[in-house]
C-alpha positions as MATLAB code, in Angstrom:
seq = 'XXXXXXXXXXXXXXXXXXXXXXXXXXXXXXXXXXXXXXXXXXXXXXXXXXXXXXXXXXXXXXXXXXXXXXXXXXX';
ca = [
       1.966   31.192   21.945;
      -1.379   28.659   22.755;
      -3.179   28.370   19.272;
      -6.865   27.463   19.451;
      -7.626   24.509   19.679;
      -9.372   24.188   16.187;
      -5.975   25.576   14.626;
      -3.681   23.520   16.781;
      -3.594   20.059   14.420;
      -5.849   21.196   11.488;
      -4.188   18.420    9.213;
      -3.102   14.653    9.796;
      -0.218   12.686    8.015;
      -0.967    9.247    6.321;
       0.184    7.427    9.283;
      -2.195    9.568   11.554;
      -4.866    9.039    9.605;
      -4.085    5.168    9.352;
      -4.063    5.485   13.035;
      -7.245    7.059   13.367;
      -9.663    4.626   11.159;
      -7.619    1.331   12.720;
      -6.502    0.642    8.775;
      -3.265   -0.821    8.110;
      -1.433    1.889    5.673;
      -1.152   -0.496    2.611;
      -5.307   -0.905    2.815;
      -5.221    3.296    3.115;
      -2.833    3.034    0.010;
      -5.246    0.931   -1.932;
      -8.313    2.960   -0.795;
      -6.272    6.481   -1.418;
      -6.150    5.463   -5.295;
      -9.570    4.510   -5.767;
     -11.888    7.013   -6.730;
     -13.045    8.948   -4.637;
      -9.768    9.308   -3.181;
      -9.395   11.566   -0.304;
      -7.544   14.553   -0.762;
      -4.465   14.381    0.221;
      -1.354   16.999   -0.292;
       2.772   17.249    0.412;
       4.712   18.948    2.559;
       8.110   18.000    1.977;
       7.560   14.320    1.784;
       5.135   13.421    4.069;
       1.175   13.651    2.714;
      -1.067   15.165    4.879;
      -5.089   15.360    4.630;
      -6.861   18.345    6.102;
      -8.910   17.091    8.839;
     -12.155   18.886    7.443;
     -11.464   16.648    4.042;
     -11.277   13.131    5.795;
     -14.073   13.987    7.675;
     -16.130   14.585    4.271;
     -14.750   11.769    2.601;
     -15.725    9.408    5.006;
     -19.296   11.055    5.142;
     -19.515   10.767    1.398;
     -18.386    7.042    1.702;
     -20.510    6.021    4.216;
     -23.507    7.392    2.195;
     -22.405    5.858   -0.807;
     -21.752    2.558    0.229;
     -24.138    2.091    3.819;
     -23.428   -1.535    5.433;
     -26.352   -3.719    4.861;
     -26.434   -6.843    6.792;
     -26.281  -10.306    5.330;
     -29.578  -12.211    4.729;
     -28.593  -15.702    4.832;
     -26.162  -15.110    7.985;
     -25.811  -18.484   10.018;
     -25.280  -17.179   13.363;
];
């Protein structure tokens, strides 16, 4: 049975996820228990994130917090 694509990985674990953004998984722990924290959920006892939610939480964090460069940068 071929699932479509949309439905075929709708959710990633932690490790995925760490994966995905390049983070190491103890910086994705320290970020996951800030607040905002993404919203994560168990199955058995792996978390998983829906891959709709991480892409809104990074939205909301990248408006919250946009990268501004440095001023007095010396290169």
């Amino acid at each position: 049975m071929n699932l479509p694509t949309t439905l075929s990985k709708p959710a990633w674990t932690f490790d995925e996820l760490c994966a995905v953004l390049g983070l190491p998984p103890a910086t994705l722990e320290l970020i996951a228990r800030q607040e905002p924290a993404p919203p994560f959920f168990l199955l058995g006892r792996r978390r998983y994130i829906l891959q709709a939610d991480a892409l809104e939480w990074l939205q909301d964090v990248r408006n919250a917090r946009p990268w501004v460069p440095r001023k007095n940068n010396r290169r």
